[in-house]
mmCIF file of C-alpha atoms and ligand atoms in Angstrom:
data_model
loop_
_atom_site.group_PDB
_atom_site.id
_atom_site.type_symbol
_atom_site.label_atom_id
_atom_site.label_comp_id
_atom_site.label_asym_id
_atom_site.label_seq_id
_atom_site.Cartn_x
_atom_site.Cartn_y
_atom_site.Cartn_z
ATOM 1 C CA MET A 1 81.062 89.959 105.382
ATOM 2 C CA ASP A 2 78.016 91.606 106.789
ATOM 3 C CA LEU A 3 79.064 92.333 110.378
ATOM 4 C CA ARG A 4 75.537 91.425 111.440
ATOM 5 C CA ARG A 5 76.532 87.805 110.854
ATOM 6 C CA ILE A 6 78.996 88.080 113.746
ATOM 7 C CA ALA A 7 76.646 89.738 116.232
ATOM 8 C CA PRO A 8 73.218 89.488 114.612
ATOM 9 C CA VAL A 9 71.089 91.699 116.819
ATOM 10 C CA ALA A 10 73.439 94.337 118.175
ATOM 11 C CA GLY A 11 75.271 94.702 114.852
ATOM 12 C CA ALA A 12 72.098 95.541 112.980
ATOM 13 C CA ALA A 13 71.158 98.091 115.598
ATOM 14 C CA VAL A 14 74.530 99.829 115.578
ATOM 15 C CA LEU A 15 74.676 100.078 111.824
ATOM 16 C CA SER A 16 71.164 101.331 111.216
ATOM 17 C CA VAL A 17 71.264 103.835 114.060
ATOM 18 C CA SER A 18 74.515 105.289 112.774
ATOM 19 C CA LEU A 19 73.041 105.762 109.304
ATOM 20 C CA LEU A 20 69.919 107.449 110.608
ATOM 21 C CA ALA A 21 71.886 109.640 112.974
ATOM 22 C CA GLY A 22 74.178 110.724 110.185
ATOM 23 C CA CYS A 23 71.363 111.466 107.805
ATOM 24 C CA GLY A 24 69.265 113.720 109.931
ATOM 25 C CA GLY A 25 66.619 111.135 110.653
ATOM 26 C CA GLY A 26 66.898 109.528 107.259
ATOM 27 C CA SER A 27 63.214 109.093 106.455
ATOM 28 C CA SER A 28 62.693 108.576 102.761
ATOM 29 C CA ASN A 29 60.205 110.946 101.153
ATOM 30 C CA SER A 30 59.725 109.699 97.648
ATOM 31 C CA SER A 31 56.546 111.715 97.072
ATOM 32 C CA SER A 32 58.307 115.103 96.945
ATOM 33 C CA ALA A 33 60.048 116.464 93.843
ATOM 34 C CA ALA A 34 62.982 114.310 92.748
ATOM 35 C CA GLY A 35 66.522 115.400 93.557
ATOM 36 C CA GLY A 36 67.619 118.953 92.882
ATOM 37 C CA SER A 37 70.232 120.967 94.704
ATOM 38 C CA SER A 38 67.891 121.547 97.631
ATOM 39 C CA GLY A 39 68.026 117.816 98.317
ATOM 40 C CA GLY A 40 64.263 117.951 98.893
ATOM 41 C CA SER A 41 63.713 114.244 98.352
ATOM 42 C CA CYS A 42 67.193 113.284 99.401
ATOM 43 C CA PRO A 43 68.008 113.746 103.087
ATOM 44 C CA LEU A 44 71.580 112.653 102.407
ATOM 45 C CA VAL A 45 72.370 115.955 100.670
ATOM 46 C CA LYS A 46 72.303 117.881 103.903
ATOM 47 C CA ALA A 47 73.361 115.042 106.188
ATOM 48 C CA SER A 48 76.663 115.144 107.973
ATOM 49 C CA ASP A 49 79.164 112.340 107.430
ATOM 50 C CA PRO A 50 77.774 109.317 109.328
ATOM 51 C CA GLY A 51 81.333 108.549 110.497
ATOM 52 C CA ASN A 52 82.646 105.217 111.693
ATOM 53 C CA SER A 53 80.573 102.488 113.182
ATOM 54 C CA GLU A 54 81.744 100.618 116.232
ATOM 55 C CA ALA A 55 81.905 96.894 116.736
ATOM 56 C CA PRO A 56 78.768 95.779 118.575
ATOM 57 C CA SER A 57 79.428 95.579 122.308
ATOM 58 C CA ASP A 58 78.328 91.961 122.513
ATOM 59 C CA VAL A 59 80.875 90.540 120.063
ATOM 60 C CA PRO A 60 82.152 87.427 121.839
ATOM 61 C CA ALA A 61 85.801 86.753 122.631
ATOM 62 C CA ALA A 62 87.500 83.937 120.722
ATOM 63 C CA ASP A 63 87.479 80.904 122.983
ATOM 64 C CA LYS A 64 87.498 77.846 120.732
ATOM 65 C CA ALA A 65 90.304 78.748 118.315
ATOM 66 C CA PRO A 66 93.740 77.106 118.562
ATOM 67 C CA LYS A 67 95.690 78.612 121.439
ATOM 68 C CA LEU A 68 98.968 80.485 121.170
ATOM 69 C CA THR A 69 101.167 79.709 124.115
ATOM 70 C CA LYS A 70 104.555 80.783 122.739
ATOM 71 C CA THR A 71 105.443 84.415 123.381
ATOM 72 C CA SER A 72 108.981 84.539 121.985
ATOM 73 C CA GLY A 73 110.791 83.088 118.989
ATOM 74 C CA LEU A 74 107.528 83.090 117.060
ATOM 75 C CA LYS A 75 107.385 82.006 113.421
ATOM 76 C CA VAL A 76 104.652 84.090 111.808
ATOM 77 C CA ALA A 77 103.247 83.861 108.272
ATOM 78 C CA PHE A 78 101.154 86.312 106.265
ATOM 79 C CA SER A 79 99.179 85.331 103.172
ATOM 80 C CA GLN A 80 98.618 88.516 101.159
ATOM 81 C CA ASN A 81 96.082 88.308 98.327
ATOM 82 C CA ALA A 82 97.746 90.659 95.827
ATOM 83 C CA SER A 83 100.412 93.323 95.395
ATOM 84 C CA ASN A 84 98.752 95.109 92.517
ATOM 85 C CA ASN A 85 97.809 98.384 94.138
ATOM 86 C CA PRO A 86 99.221 100.907 96.631
ATOM 87 C CA TRP A 87 96.773 99.766 99.301
ATOM 88 C CA ARG A 88 98.056 96.169 99.234
ATOM 89 C CA LEU A 89 101.689 97.322 99.164
ATOM 90 C CA ALA A 90 101.054 99.597 102.150
ATOM 91 C CA GLU A 91 99.429 96.769 104.101
ATOM 92 C CA THR A 92 102.315 94.380 103.431
ATOM 93 C CA ALA A 93 104.858 97.093 104.327
ATOM 94 C CA SER A 94 103.001 97.797 107.574
ATOM 95 C CA MET A 95 103.106 94.080 108.505
ATOM 96 C CA LYS A 96 106.806 93.764 107.638
ATOM 97 C CA ASP A 97 107.749 96.965 109.485
ATOM 98 C CA GLU A 98 105.997 95.875 112.645
ATOM 99 C CA ALA A 99 107.525 92.380 112.499
ATOM 100 C CA THR A 100 110.993 93.909 112.080
ATOM 101 C CA LYS A 101 110.368 96.330 114.938
ATOM 102 C CA GLN A 102 109.437 93.428 117.200
ATOM 103 C CA GLY A 103 112.206 91.115 115.950
ATOM 104 C CA ILE A 104 109.642 88.581 114.693
ATOM 105 C CA GLN A 105 110.332 86.323 111.733
ATOM 106 C CA LEU A 106 107.607 86.938 109.111
ATOM 107 C CA THR A 107 107.096 84.866 105.966
ATOM 108 C CA VAL A 108 104.939 86.644 103.354
ATOM 109 C CA THR A 109 103.266 85.079 100.322
ATOM 110 C CA ASP A 110 101.587 86.974 97.474
ATOM 111 C CA ALA A 111 98.642 85.339 95.713
ATOM 112 C CA ASN A 112 98.857 87.662 92.685
ATOM 113 C CA ASN A 113 95.139 88.383 92.913
ATOM 114 C CA GLU A 114 94.252 84.723 92.177
ATOM 115 C CA GLN A 115 92.028 82.781 94.513
ATOM 116 C CA SER A 116 93.511 79.398 93.583
ATOM 117 C CA LYS A 117 97.009 80.707 94.266
ATOM 118 C CA GLN A 118 95.992 82.008 97.672
ATOM 119 C CA VAL A 119 94.518 78.627 98.594
ATOM 120 C CA ALA A 120 97.762 76.946 97.454
ATOM 121 C CA ASP A 121 99.854 79.544 99.311
ATOM 122 C CA ILE A 122 97.970 78.921 102.546
ATOM 123 C CA LYS A 123 98.274 75.144 102.174
ATOM 124 C CA GLY A 124 102.032 75.615 101.710
ATOM 125 C CA LEU A 125 102.227 77.835 104.792
ATOM 126 C CA ILE A 126 100.233 75.333 106.880
ATOM 127 C CA ALA A 127 102.792 72.676 105.901
ATOM 128 C CA GLN A 128 105.538 74.913 107.322
ATOM 129 C CA LYS A 129 103.709 74.918 110.688
ATOM 130 C CA PRO A 130 103.920 78.607 111.616
ATOM 131 C CA ASP A 131 102.936 79.589 115.162
ATOM 132 C CA VAL A 132 100.485 82.158 113.769
ATOM 133 C CA LEU A 133 98.927 82.718 110.363
ATOM 134 C CA PHE A 134 97.677 86.129 109.234
ATOM 135 C CA ILE A 135 95.481 86.043 106.130
ATOM 136 C CA ALA A 136 94.178 88.900 103.970
ATOM 137 C CA PRO A 137 91.508 86.867 102.115
ATOM 138 C CA ILE A 138 90.978 87.533 98.423
ATOM 139 C CA THR A 139 87.299 86.556 98.577
ATOM 140 C CA GLU A 140 84.902 85.163 101.157
ATOM 141 C CA GLN A 141 85.208 81.783 99.407
ATOM 142 C CA ILE A 142 88.527 80.774 100.939
ATOM 143 C CA ALA A 143 86.830 79.808 104.209
ATOM 144 C CA ASN A 144 87.655 76.104 103.821
ATOM 145 C CA VAL A 145 91.399 76.612 103.802
ATOM 146 C CA VAL A 146 91.013 78.829 106.885
ATOM 147 C CA LYS A 147 89.378 75.826 108.545
ATOM 148 C CA ASP A 148 92.300 73.655 107.400
ATOM 149 C CA ALA A 149 94.722 75.929 109.258
ATOM 150 C CA ALA A 150 92.653 75.750 112.437
ATOM 151 C CA ALA A 151 92.455 71.975 112.066
ATOM 152 C CA ALA A 152 96.275 71.965 111.938
ATOM 153 C CA ASP A 153 96.190 73.809 115.287
ATOM 154 C CA ILE A 154 97.397 77.130 113.883
ATOM 155 C CA PRO A 155 95.684 80.281 115.189
ATOM 156 C CA VAL A 156 94.485 82.344 112.226
ATOM 157 C CA PHE A 157 93.967 86.120 112.317
ATOM 158 C CA LEU A 158 92.066 87.569 109.347
ATOM 159 C CA LEU A 159 93.123 90.997 108.199
ATOM 160 C CA ASP A 160 91.134 93.586 106.258
ATOM 161 C CA ARG A 161 88.709 91.169 104.533
ATOM 162 C CA ALA A 162 86.451 88.482 105.880
ATOM 163 C CA VAL A 163 85.515 84.943 104.864
ATOM 164 C CA ASP A 164 82.173 83.168 104.746
ATOM 165 C CA THR A 165 81.240 82.752 108.399
ATOM 166 C CA HIS A 166 78.688 80.070 107.529
ATOM 167 C CA VAL A 167 81.715 77.915 106.694
ATOM 168 C CA ALA A 168 84.518 79.176 108.961
ATOM 169 C CA VAL A 169 83.227 79.944 112.447
ATOM 170 C CA PRO A 170 84.552 83.118 114.142
ATOM 171 C CA GLY A 171 86.353 82.376 117.399
ATOM 172 C CA GLN A 172 86.801 78.743 116.403
ATOM 173 C CA ASP A 173 88.225 78.493 112.878
ATOM 174 C CA PHE A 174 89.828 81.902 113.168
ATOM 175 C CA VAL A 175 90.564 84.054 116.183
ATOM 176 C CA THR A 176 89.345 87.367 114.836
ATOM 177 C CA VAL A 177 88.839 89.524 111.774
ATOM 178 C CA ALA A 178 90.263 93.033 111.958
ATOM 179 C CA GLN A 179 88.748 95.210 109.272
ATOM 180 C CA SER A 180 87.001 98.441 108.384
ATOM 181 C CA ASP A 181 83.204 98.383 108.356
ATOM 182 C CA PHE A 182 82.667 98.172 104.602
ATOM 183 C CA ILE A 183 78.895 98.622 104.805
ATOM 184 C CA GLN A 184 79.433 101.851 106.690
ATOM 185 C CA GLU A 185 81.993 102.918 104.065
ATOM 186 C CA GLY A 186 79.332 102.449 101.386
ATOM 187 C CA LYS A 187 76.906 104.564 103.402
ATOM 188 C CA ARG A 188 79.483 107.287 103.916
ATOM 189 C CA ALA A 189 80.247 107.260 100.172
ATOM 190 C CA ALA A 190 76.512 107.593 99.435
ATOM 191 C CA VAL A 191 76.276 110.734 101.560
ATOM 192 C CA GLN A 192 79.230 112.234 99.672
ATOM 193 C CA MET A 193 77.662 111.261 96.348
ATOM 194 C CA ALA A 194 74.417 112.975 97.359
ATOM 195 C CA LYS A 195 76.340 116.136 98.253
ATOM 196 C CA ALA A 196 78.316 116.020 95.000
ATOM 197 C CA THR A 197 75.203 115.640 92.871
ATOM 198 C CA GLY A 198 72.547 117.482 94.871
ATOM 199 C CA GLY A 199 70.732 114.188 95.231
ATOM 200 C CA THR A 200 70.111 113.627 91.522
ATOM 201 C CA ALA A 201 72.447 111.163 89.848
ATOM 202 C CA LYS A 202 72.594 108.369 87.298
ATOM 203 C CA ILE A 203 75.429 106.359 88.722
ATOM 204 C CA ILE A 204 77.920 103.924 87.199
ATOM 205 C CA GLU A 205 79.217 101.665 89.979
ATOM 206 C CA LEU A 206 82.673 100.099 89.688
ATOM 207 C CA GLU A 207 82.685 97.131 92.018
ATOM 208 C CA GLY A 208 85.676 95.531 93.669
ATOM 209 C CA THR A 209 86.679 91.918 93.026
ATOM 210 C CA THR A 210 83.561 89.729 92.872
ATOM 211 C CA GLY A 211 83.158 87.757 96.085
ATOM 212 C CA ALA A 212 85.495 89.984 98.141
ATOM 213 C CA SER A 213 83.876 91.226 101.337
ATOM 214 C CA PRO A 214 84.575 94.925 100.604
ATOM 215 C CA ALA A 215 82.934 94.559 97.186
ATOM 216 C CA ILE A 216 79.849 92.890 98.657
ATOM 217 C CA ASP A 217 79.492 95.278 101.580
ATOM 218 C CA ARG A 218 80.396 98.556 99.896
ATOM 219 C CA LYS A 219 77.634 97.837 97.391
ATOM 220 C CA LYS A 220 75.181 96.904 100.118
ATOM 221 C CA GLY A 221 75.832 100.025 102.208
ATOM 222 C CA PHE A 222 75.644 102.392 99.241
ATOM 223 C CA ASP A 223 72.461 100.813 97.827
ATOM 224 C CA GLU A 224 70.780 100.874 101.213
ATOM 225 C CA ALA A 225 71.600 104.561 101.761
ATOM 226 C CA ILE A 226 70.558 105.873 98.336
ATOM 227 C CA LYS A 227 67.150 104.221 98.685
ATOM 228 C CA GLN A 228 66.317 107.388 100.621
ATOM 229 C CA CYS A 229 66.894 109.482 97.500
ATOM 230 C CA SER A 230 64.408 109.048 94.688
ATOM 231 C CA GLY A 231 66.650 110.961 92.285
ATOM 232 C CA MET A 232 69.715 108.749 92.731
ATOM 233 C CA GLN A 233 69.968 105.476 90.856
ATOM 234 C CA VAL A 234 72.757 103.036 90.068
ATOM 235 C CA ILE A 235 72.141 102.533 86.336
ATOM 236 C CA VAL A 236 74.855 99.916 85.846
ATOM 237 C CA SER A 237 77.297 98.110 88.100
ATOM 238 C CA GLN A 238 80.294 96.022 87.060
ATOM 239 C CA ASP A 239 83.404 94.370 88.522
ATOM 240 C CA GLY A 240 86.552 96.498 88.097
ATOM 241 C CA ASP A 241 88.673 94.117 90.225
ATOM 242 C CA PHE A 242 89.988 96.911 92.483
ATOM 243 C CA THR A 243 92.612 97.844 89.841
ATOM 244 C CA ARG A 244 93.276 101.080 87.990
ATOM 245 C CA ALA A 245 93.584 99.418 84.565
ATOM 246 C CA LYS A 246 90.354 97.431 84.873
ATOM 247 C CA GLY A 247 88.587 100.446 86.416
ATOM 248 C CA GLN A 248 89.573 102.497 83.386
ATOM 249 C CA SER A 249 88.586 99.936 80.784
ATOM 250 C CA VAL A 250 85.248 99.116 82.456
ATOM 251 C CA ALA A 251 84.485 102.835 82.883
ATOM 252 C CA GLU A 252 85.311 103.488 79.218
ATOM 253 C CA THR A 253 82.865 100.811 78.112
ATOM 254 C CA LEU A 254 80.112 101.839 80.530
ATOM 255 C CA LEU A 255 80.433 105.566 79.807
ATOM 256 C CA GLN A 256 80.010 104.754 76.088
ATOM 257 C CA SER A 257 77.006 102.523 76.617
ATOM 258 C CA HIS A 258 75.413 104.837 79.214
ATOM 259 C CA PRO A 259 75.841 108.414 77.949
ATOM 260 C CA GLU A 260 73.172 109.496 80.442
ATOM 261 C CA ALA A 261 75.537 108.746 83.380
ATOM 262 C CA THR A 262 76.322 111.703 85.636
ATOM 263 C CA ALA A 263 78.329 110.034 88.378
ATOM 264 C CA ILE A 264 80.690 107.173 89.181
ATOM 265 C CA TYR A 265 80.899 105.359 92.516
ATOM 266 C CA ALA A 266 84.112 103.332 92.645
ATOM 267 C CA HIS A 267 84.751 100.810 95.423
ATOM 268 C CA ASN A 268 88.372 101.994 95.662
ATOM 269 C CA ASP A 269 90.595 104.894 94.638
ATOM 270 C CA GLU A 270 92.545 102.903 92.056
ATOM 271 C CA MET A 271 89.387 102.212 90.030
ATOM 272 C CA ALA A 272 88.272 105.827 90.540
ATOM 273 C CA ILE A 273 91.553 107.108 89.120
ATOM 274 C CA GLY A 274 91.184 104.781 86.135
ATOM 275 C CA ALA A 275 87.615 106.021 85.702
ATOM 276 C CA ILE A 276 88.711 109.665 85.869
ATOM 277 C CA ALA A 277 91.149 108.953 83.017
ATOM 278 C CA ALA A 278 88.276 107.382 81.065
ATOM 279 C CA VAL A 279 86.061 110.438 81.664
ATOM 280 C CA LYS A 280 88.825 112.760 80.445
ATOM 281 C CA ALA A 281 89.546 110.548 77.418
ATOM 282 C CA MET A 282 85.977 110.982 76.218
ATOM 283 C CA GLY A 283 86.213 114.767 76.487
ATOM 284 C CA LYS A 284 84.159 115.130 79.651
ATOM 285 C CA VAL A 285 85.244 116.900 82.825
ATOM 286 C CA PRO A 286 85.471 114.870 86.047
ATOM 287 C CA GLY A 287 84.043 116.792 88.972
ATOM 288 C CA LYS A 288 81.744 118.719 86.623
ATOM 289 C CA ASP A 289 80.138 116.480 83.977
ATOM 290 C CA ILE A 290 80.746 113.295 85.955
ATOM 291 C CA LYS A 291 81.013 113.377 89.742
ATOM 292 C CA VAL A 292 83.243 110.674 91.225
ATOM 293 C CA VAL A 293 83.294 109.312 94.787
ATOM 294 C CA SER A 294 85.430 106.461 96.093
ATOM 295 C CA ILE A 295 87.000 104.695 99.059
ATOM 296 C CA ASP A 296 90.554 104.186 100.435
ATOM 297 C CA GLY A 297 92.417 107.491 100.817
ATOM 298 C CA GLU A 298 95.611 106.554 98.950
ATOM 299 C CA LYS A 299 98.049 109.302 97.884
ATOM 300 C CA ASP A 300 96.796 109.500 94.286
ATOM 301 C CA GLY A 301 93.209 109.546 95.575
ATOM 302 C CA LEU A 302 93.957 112.529 97.792
ATOM 303 C CA LYS A 303 95.715 114.290 94.905
ATOM 304 C CA ALA A 304 92.620 113.705 92.766
ATOM 305 C CA VAL A 305 90.398 115.179 95.499
ATOM 306 C CA ALA A 306 92.693 118.202 95.843
ATOM 307 C CA ALA A 307 92.570 118.649 92.046
ATOM 308 C CA GLY A 308 88.765 118.507 92.045
ATOM 309 C CA ASP A 309 88.592 115.358 89.897
ATOM 310 C CA LEU A 310 87.387 113.214 92.800
ATOM 311 C CA TYR A 311 84.697 114.666 95.086
ATOM 312 C CA ALA A 312 85.615 112.653 98.192
ATOM 313 C CA THR A 313 87.228 109.421 99.318
ATOM 314 C CA VAL A 314 86.235 107.519 102.466
ATOM 315 C CA GLU A 315 89.342 106.259 104.213
ATOM 316 C CA CYS A 316 90.010 102.534 104.541
ATOM 317 C CA SER A 317 93.335 102.271 106.313
ATOM 318 C CA PRO A 318 95.753 99.542 105.178
ATOM 319 C CA ARG A 319 98.123 100.049 108.127
ATOM 320 C CA PHE A 320 97.323 96.844 109.963
ATOM 321 C CA GLY A 321 100.803 95.964 111.285
ATOM 322 C CA PRO A 322 100.633 97.458 114.808
ATOM 323 C CA LEU A 323 97.043 96.264 115.374
ATOM 324 C CA ALA A 324 97.762 92.780 114.013
ATOM 325 C CA PHE A 325 100.828 92.147 116.161
ATOM 326 C CA GLN A 326 99.269 93.713 119.283
ATOM 327 C CA THR A 327 96.218 91.477 118.887
ATOM 328 C CA MET A 328 98.487 88.458 118.476
ATOM 329 C CA ALA A 329 100.402 89.437 121.650
ATOM 330 C CA ASP A 330 97.153 89.867 123.581
ATOM 331 C CA TYR A 331 95.995 86.451 122.447
ATOM 332 C CA ALA A 332 99.322 84.859 123.434
ATOM 333 C CA ALA A 333 99.043 86.520 126.854
ATOM 334 C CA GLY A 334 95.609 84.937 127.345
ATOM 335 C CA LYS A 335 93.749 88.251 127.219
ATOM 336 C CA PRO A 336 90.252 88.120 125.672
ATOM 337 C CA VAL A 337 90.343 88.911 121.951
ATOM 338 C CA LYS A 338 87.009 89.779 120.345
ATOM 339 C CA THR A 339 86.140 87.947 117.154
ATOM 340 C CA LEU A 340 85.589 91.260 115.338
ATOM 341 C CA ILE A 341 87.789 94.352 115.521
ATOM 342 C CA ILE A 342 86.709 97.475 113.621
ATOM 343 C CA ASN A 343 89.207 100.043 112.356
ATOM 344 C CA SER A 344 88.540 103.727 112.700
ATOM 345 C CA ASP A 345 88.714 105.671 109.432
ATOM 346 C CA GLN A 346 88.321 109.294 108.415
ATOM 347 C CA LEU A 347 86.847 111.062 105.405
ATOM 348 C CA PHE A 348 88.863 113.027 102.848
ATOM 349 C CA THR A 349 87.217 115.913 101.032
ATOM 350 C CA LYS A 350 88.484 119.111 99.428
ATOM 351 C CA ASP A 351 88.761 120.544 102.963
ATOM 352 C CA ASN A 352 91.504 118.181 104.164
ATOM 353 C CA ALA A 353 92.872 116.239 101.159
ATOM 354 C CA GLN A 354 95.822 118.507 100.382
ATOM 355 C CA ALA A 355 96.956 118.548 104.007
ATOM 356 C CA ASN A 356 97.023 114.745 104.137
ATOM 357 C CA ILE A 357 98.819 113.956 100.864
ATOM 358 C CA ASP A 358 102.297 113.718 102.404
ATOM 359 C CA LYS A 359 101.143 111.239 105.054
ATOM 360 C CA ALA A 360 99.334 109.027 102.532
ATOM 361 C CA TYR A 361 100.689 105.859 100.910
HETATM 362 O O1 AHR B 401 90.081 95.048 101.458
HETATM 363 C C1 AHR B 401 90.310 96.397 101.291
HETATM 364 C C2 AHR B 401 90.360 96.773 99.841
HETATM 365 O O2 AHR B 401 91.238 95.924 99.162
HETATM 366 C C3 AHR B 401 90.846 98.149 99.491
HETATM 367 O O3 AHR B 401 89.840 99.090 99.395
HETATM 368 C C4 AHR B 401 91.396 97.913 98.147
HETATM 369 O O4 AHR B 401 92.043 99.016 97.585
HETATM 370 C C5 AHR B 401 92.136 96.682 98.364
HETATM 371 O O5 AHR B 401 92.601 95.971 97.293
#
């Protein structure tokens, strides 16, 4: 979900200012010589990491969503969209750990990466009448079942991905969405790609699951940023479903059909690691012949950065448990809860990857 849809004016301002600030003014100069290690026509090459964005200050508090008046003996449910990668497993573990710590009963469902199963899971959970429903949406298209939960008077908290806010209204059909700013992640990845390639790159893009908010927004942020660099182009872009296996098979096919490719932008580390295997399998050297940049910061991603196979990975933290349960407690206590909460994430490069491997998931 484009965060501008939650706070149209302020959101746009925050996001564009942060990109310009991070990119040394960011004016595109397509008339100078293309690319090159000087980054002459690509201001991103010498830009510093744009860093996190912040939620716009005028995001409203949720005031029309179902209320939560119970503060003890809560029955809480969590609809997870998949358990097919370390990120998802870490998110579920973080939710379970926090529930256990707080002595809260938590029911977890796993949609196995299928939209129809997640819709069925949520309908089943609604029938069990939990006091609170956490949802990690598979795609933006499950907005209707989010509305169903609100209609059944269950406060819904969205975690890590968003839904279509033209259908499910923030602060009414769900209390809040807590997530990373995926557009900003795409912009941060673009800066790293410019540094890796000197601002000249023919890029294969491995997209996340079609219709998922991180897939939509990571593409948008990256595309918007590289417009400043005449020598950087996405030559082909395809869904790799956020998985290592699909990332590898899609990369294999695209590397064969696009021998001119010099870089891969993967929307998550799992697909990047699959792509790195594909690069090696065709006798090319990742980090040299093909530069790879991705997002997440999982353990294998950090190992790949330390090994020089992956140039950088922009963190997207899956550890939502403490934030999720604190937000729920605030809401139960009647404190204002904003309809958008943005996580703070760091950047992993060769300078800090090794030192962070042990802490990673
Ligand atoms: O929604 C966050 C994304 O979903 C993570 O980047 C990815 O690894 C996960 O499946």
